[in-house]
GROMACS .gro file of C-alpha atoms in nm:
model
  411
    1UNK     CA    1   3.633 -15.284   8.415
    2UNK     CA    2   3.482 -15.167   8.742
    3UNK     CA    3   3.140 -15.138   8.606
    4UNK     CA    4   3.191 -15.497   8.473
    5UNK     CA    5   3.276 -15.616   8.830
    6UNK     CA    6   2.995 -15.428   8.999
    7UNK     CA    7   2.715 -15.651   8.689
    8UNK     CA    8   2.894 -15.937   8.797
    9UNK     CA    9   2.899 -15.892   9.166
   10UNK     CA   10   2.526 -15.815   9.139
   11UNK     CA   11   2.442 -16.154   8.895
   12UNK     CA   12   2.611 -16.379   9.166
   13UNK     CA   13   2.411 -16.165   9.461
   14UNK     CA   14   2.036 -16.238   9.290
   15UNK     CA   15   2.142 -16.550   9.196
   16UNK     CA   16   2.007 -16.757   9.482
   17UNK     CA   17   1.658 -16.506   9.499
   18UNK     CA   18   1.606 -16.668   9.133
   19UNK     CA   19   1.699 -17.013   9.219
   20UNK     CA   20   1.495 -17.057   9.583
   21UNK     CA   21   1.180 -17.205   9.575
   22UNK     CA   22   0.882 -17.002   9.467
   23UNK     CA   23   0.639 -17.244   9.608
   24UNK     CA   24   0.759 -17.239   9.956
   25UNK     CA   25   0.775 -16.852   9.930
   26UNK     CA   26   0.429 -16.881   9.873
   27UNK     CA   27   0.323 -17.100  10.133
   28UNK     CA   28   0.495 -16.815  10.347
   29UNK     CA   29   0.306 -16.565  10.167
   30UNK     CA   30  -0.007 -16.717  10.293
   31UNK     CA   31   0.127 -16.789  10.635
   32UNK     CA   32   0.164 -16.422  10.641
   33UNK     CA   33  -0.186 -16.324  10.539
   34UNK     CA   34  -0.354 -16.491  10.788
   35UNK     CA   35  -0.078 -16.402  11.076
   36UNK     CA   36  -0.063 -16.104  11.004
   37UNK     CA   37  -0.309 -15.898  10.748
   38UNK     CA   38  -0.597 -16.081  10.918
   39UNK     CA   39  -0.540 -15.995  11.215
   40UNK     CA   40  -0.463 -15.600  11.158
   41UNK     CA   41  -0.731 -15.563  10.894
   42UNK     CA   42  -1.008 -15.782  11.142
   43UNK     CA   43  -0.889 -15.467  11.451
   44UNK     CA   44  -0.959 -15.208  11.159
   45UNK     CA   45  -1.338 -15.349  11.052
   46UNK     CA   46  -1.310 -15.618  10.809
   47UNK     CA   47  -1.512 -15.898  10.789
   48UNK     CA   48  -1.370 -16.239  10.715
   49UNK     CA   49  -1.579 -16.302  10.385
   50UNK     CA   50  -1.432 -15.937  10.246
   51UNK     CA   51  -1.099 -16.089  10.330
   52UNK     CA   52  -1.126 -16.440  10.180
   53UNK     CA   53  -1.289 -16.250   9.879
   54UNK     CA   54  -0.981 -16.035   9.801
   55UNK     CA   55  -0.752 -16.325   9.831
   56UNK     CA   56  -0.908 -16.577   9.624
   57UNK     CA   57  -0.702 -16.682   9.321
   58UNK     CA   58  -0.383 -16.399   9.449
   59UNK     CA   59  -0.046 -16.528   9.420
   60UNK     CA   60   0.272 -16.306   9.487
   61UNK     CA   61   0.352 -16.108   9.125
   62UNK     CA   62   0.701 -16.163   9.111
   63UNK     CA   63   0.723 -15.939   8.818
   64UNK     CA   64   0.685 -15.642   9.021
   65UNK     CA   65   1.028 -15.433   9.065
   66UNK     CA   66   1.195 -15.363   9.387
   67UNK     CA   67   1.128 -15.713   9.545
   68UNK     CA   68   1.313 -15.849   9.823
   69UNK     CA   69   1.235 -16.215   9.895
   70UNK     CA   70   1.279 -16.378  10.213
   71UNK     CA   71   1.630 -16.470  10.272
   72UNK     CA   72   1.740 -16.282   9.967
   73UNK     CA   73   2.038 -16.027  10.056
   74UNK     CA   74   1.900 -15.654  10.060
   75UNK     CA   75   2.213 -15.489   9.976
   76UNK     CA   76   2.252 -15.597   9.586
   77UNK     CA   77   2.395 -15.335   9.409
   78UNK     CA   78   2.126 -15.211   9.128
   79UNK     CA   79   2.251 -15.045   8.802
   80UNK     CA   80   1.949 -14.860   8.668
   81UNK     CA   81   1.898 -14.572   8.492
   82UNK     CA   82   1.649 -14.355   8.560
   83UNK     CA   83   1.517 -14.050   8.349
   84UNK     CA   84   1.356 -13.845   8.552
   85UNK     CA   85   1.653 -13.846   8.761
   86UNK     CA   86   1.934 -13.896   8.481
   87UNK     CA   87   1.790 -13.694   8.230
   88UNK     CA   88   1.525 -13.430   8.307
   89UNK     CA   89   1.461 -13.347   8.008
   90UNK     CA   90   1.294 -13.706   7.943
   91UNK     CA   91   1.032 -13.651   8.167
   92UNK     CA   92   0.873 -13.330   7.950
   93UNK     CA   93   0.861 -13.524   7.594
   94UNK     CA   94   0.660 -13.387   7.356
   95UNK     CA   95   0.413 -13.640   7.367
   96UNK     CA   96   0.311 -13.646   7.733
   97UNK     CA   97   0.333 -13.268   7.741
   98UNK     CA   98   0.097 -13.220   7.433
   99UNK     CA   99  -0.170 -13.485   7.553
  100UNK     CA  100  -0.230 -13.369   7.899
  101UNK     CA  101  -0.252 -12.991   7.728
  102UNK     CA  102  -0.501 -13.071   7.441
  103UNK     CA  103  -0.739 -13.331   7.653
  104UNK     CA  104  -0.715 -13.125   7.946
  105UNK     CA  105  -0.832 -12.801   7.792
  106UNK     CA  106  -1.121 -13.011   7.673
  107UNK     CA  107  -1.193 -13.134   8.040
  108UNK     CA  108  -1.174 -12.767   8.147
  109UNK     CA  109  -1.476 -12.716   7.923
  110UNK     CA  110  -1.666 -13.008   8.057
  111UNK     CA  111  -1.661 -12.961   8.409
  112UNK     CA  112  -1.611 -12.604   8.426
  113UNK     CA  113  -1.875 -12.554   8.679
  114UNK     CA  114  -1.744 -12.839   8.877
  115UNK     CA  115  -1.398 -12.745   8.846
  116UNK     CA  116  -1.505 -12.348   9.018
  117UNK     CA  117  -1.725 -12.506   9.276
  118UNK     CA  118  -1.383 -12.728   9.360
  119UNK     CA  119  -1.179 -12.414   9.349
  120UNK     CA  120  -1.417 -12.182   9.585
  121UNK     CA  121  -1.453 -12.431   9.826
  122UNK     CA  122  -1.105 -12.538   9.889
  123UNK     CA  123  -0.851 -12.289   9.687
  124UNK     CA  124  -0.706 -12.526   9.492
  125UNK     CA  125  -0.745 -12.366   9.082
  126UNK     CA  126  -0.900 -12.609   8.852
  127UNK     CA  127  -0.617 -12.580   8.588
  128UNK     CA  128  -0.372 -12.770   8.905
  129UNK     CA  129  -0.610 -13.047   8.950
  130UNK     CA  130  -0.617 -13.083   8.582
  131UNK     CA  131  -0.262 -13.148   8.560
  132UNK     CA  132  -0.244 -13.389   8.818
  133UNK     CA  133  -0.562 -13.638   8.651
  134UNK     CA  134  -0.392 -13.605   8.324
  135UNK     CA  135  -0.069 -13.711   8.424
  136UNK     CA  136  -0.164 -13.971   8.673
  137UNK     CA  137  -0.437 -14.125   8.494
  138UNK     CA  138  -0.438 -13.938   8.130
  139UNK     CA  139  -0.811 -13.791   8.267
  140UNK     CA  140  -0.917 -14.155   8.309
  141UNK     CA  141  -0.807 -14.293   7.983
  142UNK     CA  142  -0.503 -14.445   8.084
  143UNK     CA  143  -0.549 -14.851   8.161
  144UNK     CA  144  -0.454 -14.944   8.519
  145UNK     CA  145  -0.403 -15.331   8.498
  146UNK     CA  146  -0.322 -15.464   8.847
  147UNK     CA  147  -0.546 -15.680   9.095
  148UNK     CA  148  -0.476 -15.421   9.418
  149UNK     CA  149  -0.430 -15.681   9.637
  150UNK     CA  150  -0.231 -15.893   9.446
  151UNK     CA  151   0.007 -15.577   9.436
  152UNK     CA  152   0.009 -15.458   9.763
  153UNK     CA  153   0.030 -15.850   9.928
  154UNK     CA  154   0.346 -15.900   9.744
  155UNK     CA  155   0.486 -15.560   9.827
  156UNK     CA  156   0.381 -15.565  10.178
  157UNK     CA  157   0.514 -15.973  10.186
  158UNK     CA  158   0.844 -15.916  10.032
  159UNK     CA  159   0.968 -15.547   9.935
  160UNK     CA  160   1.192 -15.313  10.120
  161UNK     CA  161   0.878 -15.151  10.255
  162UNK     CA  162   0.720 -15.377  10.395
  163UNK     CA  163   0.544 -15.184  10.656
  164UNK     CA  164   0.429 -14.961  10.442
  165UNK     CA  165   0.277 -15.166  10.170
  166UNK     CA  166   0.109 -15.372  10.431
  167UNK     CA  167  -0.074 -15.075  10.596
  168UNK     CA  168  -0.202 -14.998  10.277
  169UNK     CA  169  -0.327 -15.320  10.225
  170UNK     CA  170  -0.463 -15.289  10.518
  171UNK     CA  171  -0.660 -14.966  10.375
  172UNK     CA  172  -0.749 -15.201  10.079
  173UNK     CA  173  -0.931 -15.412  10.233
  174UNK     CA  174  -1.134 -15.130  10.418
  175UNK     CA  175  -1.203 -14.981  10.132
  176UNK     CA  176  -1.371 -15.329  10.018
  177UNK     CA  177  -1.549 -15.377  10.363
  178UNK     CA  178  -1.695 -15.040  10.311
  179UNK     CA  179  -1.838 -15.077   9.936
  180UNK     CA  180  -1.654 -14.774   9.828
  181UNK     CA  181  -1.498 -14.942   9.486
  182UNK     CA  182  -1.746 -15.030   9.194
  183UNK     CA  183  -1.733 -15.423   9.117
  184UNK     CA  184  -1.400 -15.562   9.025
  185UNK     CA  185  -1.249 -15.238   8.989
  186UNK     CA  186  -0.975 -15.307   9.285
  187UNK     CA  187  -0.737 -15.255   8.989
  188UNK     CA  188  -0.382 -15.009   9.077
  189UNK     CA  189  -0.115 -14.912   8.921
  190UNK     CA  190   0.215 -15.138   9.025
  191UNK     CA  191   0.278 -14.986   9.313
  192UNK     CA  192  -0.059 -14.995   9.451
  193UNK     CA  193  -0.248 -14.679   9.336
  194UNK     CA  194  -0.611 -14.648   9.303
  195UNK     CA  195  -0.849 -14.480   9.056
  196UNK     CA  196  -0.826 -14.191   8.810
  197UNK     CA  197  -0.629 -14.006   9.080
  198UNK     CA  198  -0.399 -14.269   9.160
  199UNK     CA  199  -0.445 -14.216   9.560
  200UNK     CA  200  -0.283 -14.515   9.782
  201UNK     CA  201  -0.556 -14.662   9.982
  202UNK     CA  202  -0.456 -14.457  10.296
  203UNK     CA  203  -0.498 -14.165  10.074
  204UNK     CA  204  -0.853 -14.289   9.950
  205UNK     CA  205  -0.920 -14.321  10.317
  206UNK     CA  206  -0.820 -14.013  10.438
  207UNK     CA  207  -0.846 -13.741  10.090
  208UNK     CA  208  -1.175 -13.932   9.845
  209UNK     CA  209  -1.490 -13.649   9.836
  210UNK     CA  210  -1.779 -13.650   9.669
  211UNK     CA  211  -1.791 -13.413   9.367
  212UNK     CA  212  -2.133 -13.514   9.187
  213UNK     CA  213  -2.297 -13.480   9.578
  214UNK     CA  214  -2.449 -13.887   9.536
  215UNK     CA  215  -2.352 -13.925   9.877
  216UNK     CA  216  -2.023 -14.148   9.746
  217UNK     CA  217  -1.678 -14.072   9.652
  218UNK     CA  218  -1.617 -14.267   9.325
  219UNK     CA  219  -1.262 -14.215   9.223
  220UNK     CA  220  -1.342 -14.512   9.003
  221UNK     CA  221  -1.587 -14.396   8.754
  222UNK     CA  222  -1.731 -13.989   8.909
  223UNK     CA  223  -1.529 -13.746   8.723
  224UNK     CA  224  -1.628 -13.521   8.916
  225UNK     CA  225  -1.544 -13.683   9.240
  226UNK     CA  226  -1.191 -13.712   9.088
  227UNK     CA  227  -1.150 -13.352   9.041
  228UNK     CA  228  -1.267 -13.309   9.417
  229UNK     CA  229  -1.080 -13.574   9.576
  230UNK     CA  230  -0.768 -13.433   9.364
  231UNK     CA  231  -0.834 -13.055   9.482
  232UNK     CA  232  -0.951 -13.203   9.874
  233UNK     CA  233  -0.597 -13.378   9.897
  234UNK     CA  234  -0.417 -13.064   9.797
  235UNK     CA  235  -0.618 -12.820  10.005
  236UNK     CA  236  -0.578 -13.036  10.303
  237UNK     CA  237  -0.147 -13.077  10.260
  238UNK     CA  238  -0.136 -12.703  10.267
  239UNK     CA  239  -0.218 -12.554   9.934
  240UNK     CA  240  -0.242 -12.152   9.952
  241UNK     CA  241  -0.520 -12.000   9.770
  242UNK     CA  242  -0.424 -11.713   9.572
  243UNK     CA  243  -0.064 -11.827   9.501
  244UNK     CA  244   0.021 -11.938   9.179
  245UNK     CA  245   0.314 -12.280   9.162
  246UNK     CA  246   0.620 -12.104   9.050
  247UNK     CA  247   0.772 -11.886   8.759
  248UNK     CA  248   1.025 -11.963   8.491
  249UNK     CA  249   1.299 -11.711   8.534
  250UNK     CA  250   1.663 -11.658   8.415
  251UNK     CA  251   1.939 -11.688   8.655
  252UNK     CA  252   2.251 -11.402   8.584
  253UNK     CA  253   2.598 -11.613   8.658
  254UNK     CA  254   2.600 -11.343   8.934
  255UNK     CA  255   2.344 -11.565   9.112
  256UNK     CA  256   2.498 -11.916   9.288
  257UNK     CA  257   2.334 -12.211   9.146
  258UNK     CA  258   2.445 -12.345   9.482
  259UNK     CA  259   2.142 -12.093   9.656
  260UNK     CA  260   1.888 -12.381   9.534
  261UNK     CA  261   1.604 -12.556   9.816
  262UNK     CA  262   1.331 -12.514  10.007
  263UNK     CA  263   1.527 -12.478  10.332
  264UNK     CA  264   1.703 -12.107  10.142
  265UNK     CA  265   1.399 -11.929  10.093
  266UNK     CA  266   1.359 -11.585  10.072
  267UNK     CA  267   1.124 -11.346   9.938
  268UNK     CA  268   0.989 -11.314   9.580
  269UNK     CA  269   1.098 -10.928   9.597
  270UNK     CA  270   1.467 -11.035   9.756
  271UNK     CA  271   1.546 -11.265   9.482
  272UNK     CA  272   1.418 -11.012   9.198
  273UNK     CA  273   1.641 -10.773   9.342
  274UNK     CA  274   1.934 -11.046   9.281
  275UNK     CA  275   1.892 -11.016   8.906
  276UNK     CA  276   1.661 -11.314   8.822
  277UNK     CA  277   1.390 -11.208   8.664
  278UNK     CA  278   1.066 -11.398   8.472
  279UNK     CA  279   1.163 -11.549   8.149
  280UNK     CA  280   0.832 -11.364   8.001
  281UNK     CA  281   0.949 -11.029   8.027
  282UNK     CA  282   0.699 -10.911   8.244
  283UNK     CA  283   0.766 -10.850   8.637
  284UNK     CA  284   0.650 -11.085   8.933
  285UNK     CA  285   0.334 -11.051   9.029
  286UNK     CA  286   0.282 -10.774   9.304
  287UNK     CA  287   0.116 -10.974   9.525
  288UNK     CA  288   0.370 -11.221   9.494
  289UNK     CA  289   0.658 -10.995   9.610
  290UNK     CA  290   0.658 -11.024   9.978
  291UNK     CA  291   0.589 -11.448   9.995
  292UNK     CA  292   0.825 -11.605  10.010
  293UNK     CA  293   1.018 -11.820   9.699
  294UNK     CA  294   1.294 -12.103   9.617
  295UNK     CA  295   1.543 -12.142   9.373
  296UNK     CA  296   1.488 -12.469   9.157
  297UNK     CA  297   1.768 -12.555   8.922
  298UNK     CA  298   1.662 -12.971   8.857
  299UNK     CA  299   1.908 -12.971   8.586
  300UNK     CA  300   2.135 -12.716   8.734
  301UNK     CA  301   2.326 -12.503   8.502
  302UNK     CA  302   2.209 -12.739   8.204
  303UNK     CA  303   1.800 -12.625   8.179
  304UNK     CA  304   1.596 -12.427   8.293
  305UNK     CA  305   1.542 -12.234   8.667
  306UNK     CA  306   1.221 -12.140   8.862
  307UNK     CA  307   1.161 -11.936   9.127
  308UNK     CA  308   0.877 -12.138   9.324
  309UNK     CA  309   0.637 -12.076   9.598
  310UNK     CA  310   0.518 -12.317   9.911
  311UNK     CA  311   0.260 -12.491   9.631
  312UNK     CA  312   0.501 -12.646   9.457
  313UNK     CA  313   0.586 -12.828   9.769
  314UNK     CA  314   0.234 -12.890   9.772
  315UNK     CA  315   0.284 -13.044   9.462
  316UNK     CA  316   0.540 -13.258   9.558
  317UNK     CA  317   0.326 -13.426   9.864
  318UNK     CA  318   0.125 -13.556   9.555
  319UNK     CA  319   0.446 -13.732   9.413
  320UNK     CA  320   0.784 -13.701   9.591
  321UNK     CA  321   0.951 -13.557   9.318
  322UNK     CA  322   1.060 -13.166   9.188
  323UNK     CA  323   0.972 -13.296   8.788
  324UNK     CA  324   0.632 -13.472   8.870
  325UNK     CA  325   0.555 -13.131   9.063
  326UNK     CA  326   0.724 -12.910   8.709
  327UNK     CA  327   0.474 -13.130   8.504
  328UNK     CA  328   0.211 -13.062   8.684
  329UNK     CA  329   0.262 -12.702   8.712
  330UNK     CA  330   0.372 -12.628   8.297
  331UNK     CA  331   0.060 -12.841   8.221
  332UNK     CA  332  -0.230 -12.654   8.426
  333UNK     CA  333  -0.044 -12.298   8.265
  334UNK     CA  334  -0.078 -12.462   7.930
  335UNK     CA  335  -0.412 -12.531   7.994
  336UNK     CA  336  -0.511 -12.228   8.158
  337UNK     CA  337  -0.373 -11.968   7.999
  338UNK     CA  338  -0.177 -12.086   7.676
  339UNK     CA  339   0.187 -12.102   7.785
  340UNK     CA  340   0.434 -12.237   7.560
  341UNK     CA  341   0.723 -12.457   7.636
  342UNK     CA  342   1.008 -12.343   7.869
  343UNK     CA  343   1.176 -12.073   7.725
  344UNK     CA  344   1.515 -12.271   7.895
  345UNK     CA  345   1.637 -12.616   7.691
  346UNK     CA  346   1.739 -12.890   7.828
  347UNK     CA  347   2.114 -12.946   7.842
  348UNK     CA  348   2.278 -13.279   7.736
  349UNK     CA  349   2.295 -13.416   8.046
  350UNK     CA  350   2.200 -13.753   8.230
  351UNK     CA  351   2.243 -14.059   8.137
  352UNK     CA  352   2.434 -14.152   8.397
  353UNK     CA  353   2.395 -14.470   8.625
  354UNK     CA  354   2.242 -14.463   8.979
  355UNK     CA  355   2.561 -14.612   9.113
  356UNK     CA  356   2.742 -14.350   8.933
  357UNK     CA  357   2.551 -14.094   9.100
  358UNK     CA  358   2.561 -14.254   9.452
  359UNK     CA  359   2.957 -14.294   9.402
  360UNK     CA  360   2.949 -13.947   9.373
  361UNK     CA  361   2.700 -13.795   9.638
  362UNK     CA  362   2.925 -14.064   9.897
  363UNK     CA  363   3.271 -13.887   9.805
  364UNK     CA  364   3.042 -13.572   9.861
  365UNK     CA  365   2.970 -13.638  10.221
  366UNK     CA  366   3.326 -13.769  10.248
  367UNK     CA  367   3.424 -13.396  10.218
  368UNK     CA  368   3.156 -13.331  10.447
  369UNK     CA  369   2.821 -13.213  10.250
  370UNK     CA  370   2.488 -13.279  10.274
  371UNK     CA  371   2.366 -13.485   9.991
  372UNK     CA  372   2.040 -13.627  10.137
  373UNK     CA  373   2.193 -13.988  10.116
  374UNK     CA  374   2.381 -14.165   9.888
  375UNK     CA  375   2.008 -14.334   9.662
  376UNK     CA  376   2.181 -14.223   9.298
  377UNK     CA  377   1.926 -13.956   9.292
  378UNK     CA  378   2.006 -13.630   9.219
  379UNK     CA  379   1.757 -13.394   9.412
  380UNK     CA  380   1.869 -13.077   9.524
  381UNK     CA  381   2.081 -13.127   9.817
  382UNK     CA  382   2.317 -13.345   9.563
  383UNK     CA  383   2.272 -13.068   9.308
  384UNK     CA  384   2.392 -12.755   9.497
  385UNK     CA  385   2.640 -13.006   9.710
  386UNK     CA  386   2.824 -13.051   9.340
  387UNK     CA  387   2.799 -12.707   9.322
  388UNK     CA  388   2.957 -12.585   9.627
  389UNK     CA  389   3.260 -12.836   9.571
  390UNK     CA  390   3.270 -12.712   9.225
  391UNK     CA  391   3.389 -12.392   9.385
  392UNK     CA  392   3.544 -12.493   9.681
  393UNK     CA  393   3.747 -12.583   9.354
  394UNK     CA  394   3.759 -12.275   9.182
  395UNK     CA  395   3.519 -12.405   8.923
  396UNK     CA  396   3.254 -12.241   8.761
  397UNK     CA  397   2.887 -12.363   8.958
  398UNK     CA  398   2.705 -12.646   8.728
  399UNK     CA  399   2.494 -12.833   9.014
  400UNK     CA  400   2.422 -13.140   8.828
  401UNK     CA  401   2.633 -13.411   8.846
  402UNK     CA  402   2.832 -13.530   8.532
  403UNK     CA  403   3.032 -13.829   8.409
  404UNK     CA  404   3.358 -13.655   8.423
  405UNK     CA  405   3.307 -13.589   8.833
  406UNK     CA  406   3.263 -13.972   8.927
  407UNK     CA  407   3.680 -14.036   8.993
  408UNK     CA  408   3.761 -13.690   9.128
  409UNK     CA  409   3.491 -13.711   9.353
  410UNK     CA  410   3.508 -14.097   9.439
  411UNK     CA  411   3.882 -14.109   9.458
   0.00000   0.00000   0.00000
């Protein structure tokens, strides 16, 4: 009945954002290109004919998600689910998993000599930048469909980020001013991403190198400028050379779930001596031992653990999220050196609702933990939150949140 309400409540909110007028929106829209993206992008470098060039024939794409029209209310509540979230699990299907593995171990033949010039010059291993182009761009074979500025004008116009989308438009259009892109291939992915790496302009800006040494970076059509743009943006958010991403382990019920995070690290040796040890049998490396290493639990209880090292936060700065960063990771060891799956299933978990979730991590704080906000995502500070009020219970430690929690915890 409640979840009944809540659709309802949100049908009558959206309502009047599917009833206004689209063609005054518009006329808005263009109001706003000329107010304001002309006049930041004309301070940055941009010429008026590269600006009239990437707005001839763009309308706002309304079929983009997270949009938030003028005058349209920005609180509507939003039932979604969401598998990498919901059900972790999801995000390692066999498909995916298998075609980043078999292509990429074909691309580690190809550009093997680029791929150790890459790795001697900034640290990052060839078998990580591997796993990032196949699962941003499936190594260049994946189509990206958008008109960039089509996407990033409507996102920057009318999105909850408005600031944000705009400054990358902003970085668009310098990156048109500048001839970096090949003709018509301003193409991105819905949100905005460019090129077989999928960098945001800012990030073309700041991270594109030239791997084929043309002079250019082409993340468009070099290969090779894709693996060093890819291996420049890691090297240059803090990747450490020499450290591997993380290790599957097994966690002994001696050993809180609840000890999960980057902010309760410890050393590789200190958490061996715990009990957890490498779900391959053989011991951590030595050189590992005294650098330092996090719990991750993303399904808590339910799948499997990892003890991870400052790259895997590295990772992360690619894509904000502990299962893009896992992906990444499993893939370049599949690739590399012929790992198999994770020794640890996935649980039957997920499933759940955002709102659920966020009901949930808002009767956490109630009782006064840190969940990292109330979004309906469950990253760690929601997972070891559940945990600790598991026992504060006298429960048994699951850290992931389940259907049966929502009314203890949200009444």
């Amino acid at each position: 009945m409640q979840r009944t309400f809540v659709i309802l409540l949100a049908i009558c909110l959206a309502a009047p954002v599917t009833a206004q007028d689209r063609g005054a929106v518009e006329r808005q829209f263009r109001d706003w290109l000329e107010r304001r993206v002309w006049s930041e992008a004309r301070r940055e470098g941009v010429s008026r004919q590269t600006f009239e060039k990437a707005f001839a024939g763009v309308a706002l794409n309304w079929d983009l998600p997270g949009l938030v029209p003028p005058g349209a209310p920005t609180d509507v509540p939003r039932l979604q689910r969401q598998a990498e979230f919901g059900s972790p699990g999801k995000y390692f299907n066999r498909g995916s998993i298998d075609g980043a593995t078999r292509v990429g171990r074909q691309m580690a033949k190809r550009h093997a000599a680029t791929l150790e010039a890459v790795e001697r010059a900034t640290g990052v291993p060839g078998h990580i930048v591997l796993g990032i182009w196949g699962r941003e761009s499936g190594y260049g074979r994946v189509d990206i469909p958008h008109d960039a500025f089509e996407v990033l004008g409507t996102k920057g116009f009318m999105s909850a980020r408005r600031d944000y989308f705009t400054g990358e438009l902003v970085a668009a259009l310098q990156i048109a001013e500048a001839g970096h892109a090949p003709k018509r291939a301003m193409k991105s992915s819905w949100a905005g991403a460019l090129g077989q790496p999928q960098f945001m302009p800012s990030s073309f800006l700041a991270y594109a190198a030239d791997g084929d040494g043309d002079g250019r970076a082409d993340i468009w059509r070099s290969e090779a400028d894709t693996i060093a743009s890819i291996a420049t943006y890691l090297a240059r958010h803090g990747w450490v050379a020499g450290r591997d991403w993380g290790f599957e382990v097994t966690v002994p019920p001696s050993v809180s779930c609840t000890l999960e995070g980057p902010d309760q690290g410890r050393p590789i040796a200190d958490w061996a001596a715990m009990g957890i040890r490498r779900v391959s049998g053989r011991s951590f490396p030595a050189h590992e031992l005294a650098g330092e290493g996090y719990l991750l639990m993303p399904a808590g209880r339910h799948g499997p653990a990892f003890v991870v090292t400052p790259n895997f936060y590295v990772l992360k700065d690619y894509n904000m999220s502990d299962l893009y960063a896992l992906f990444v990771g499993h893939v370049g060891d599949r690739i590399a050196y012929g790992m198999d799956d994770f020794a640890g299933g996935w649980g039957a978990v997920g499933g759940l609702y955002r709102s659920d979730v966020a009901a949930m991590q808002r009767g956490l704080e109630a009782r006064g933990h840190d969940v990292g906000g109330a979004d309906g995502l469950a990253g760690f500070k929601t997972r070891r939150s559940i945990g600790r009020w598991q026992e504060g219970n006298g429960r048994p430690a699951t850290c992931f949140p389940e259907a049966g929690m929502k009314a203890r915890l949200a009444g």
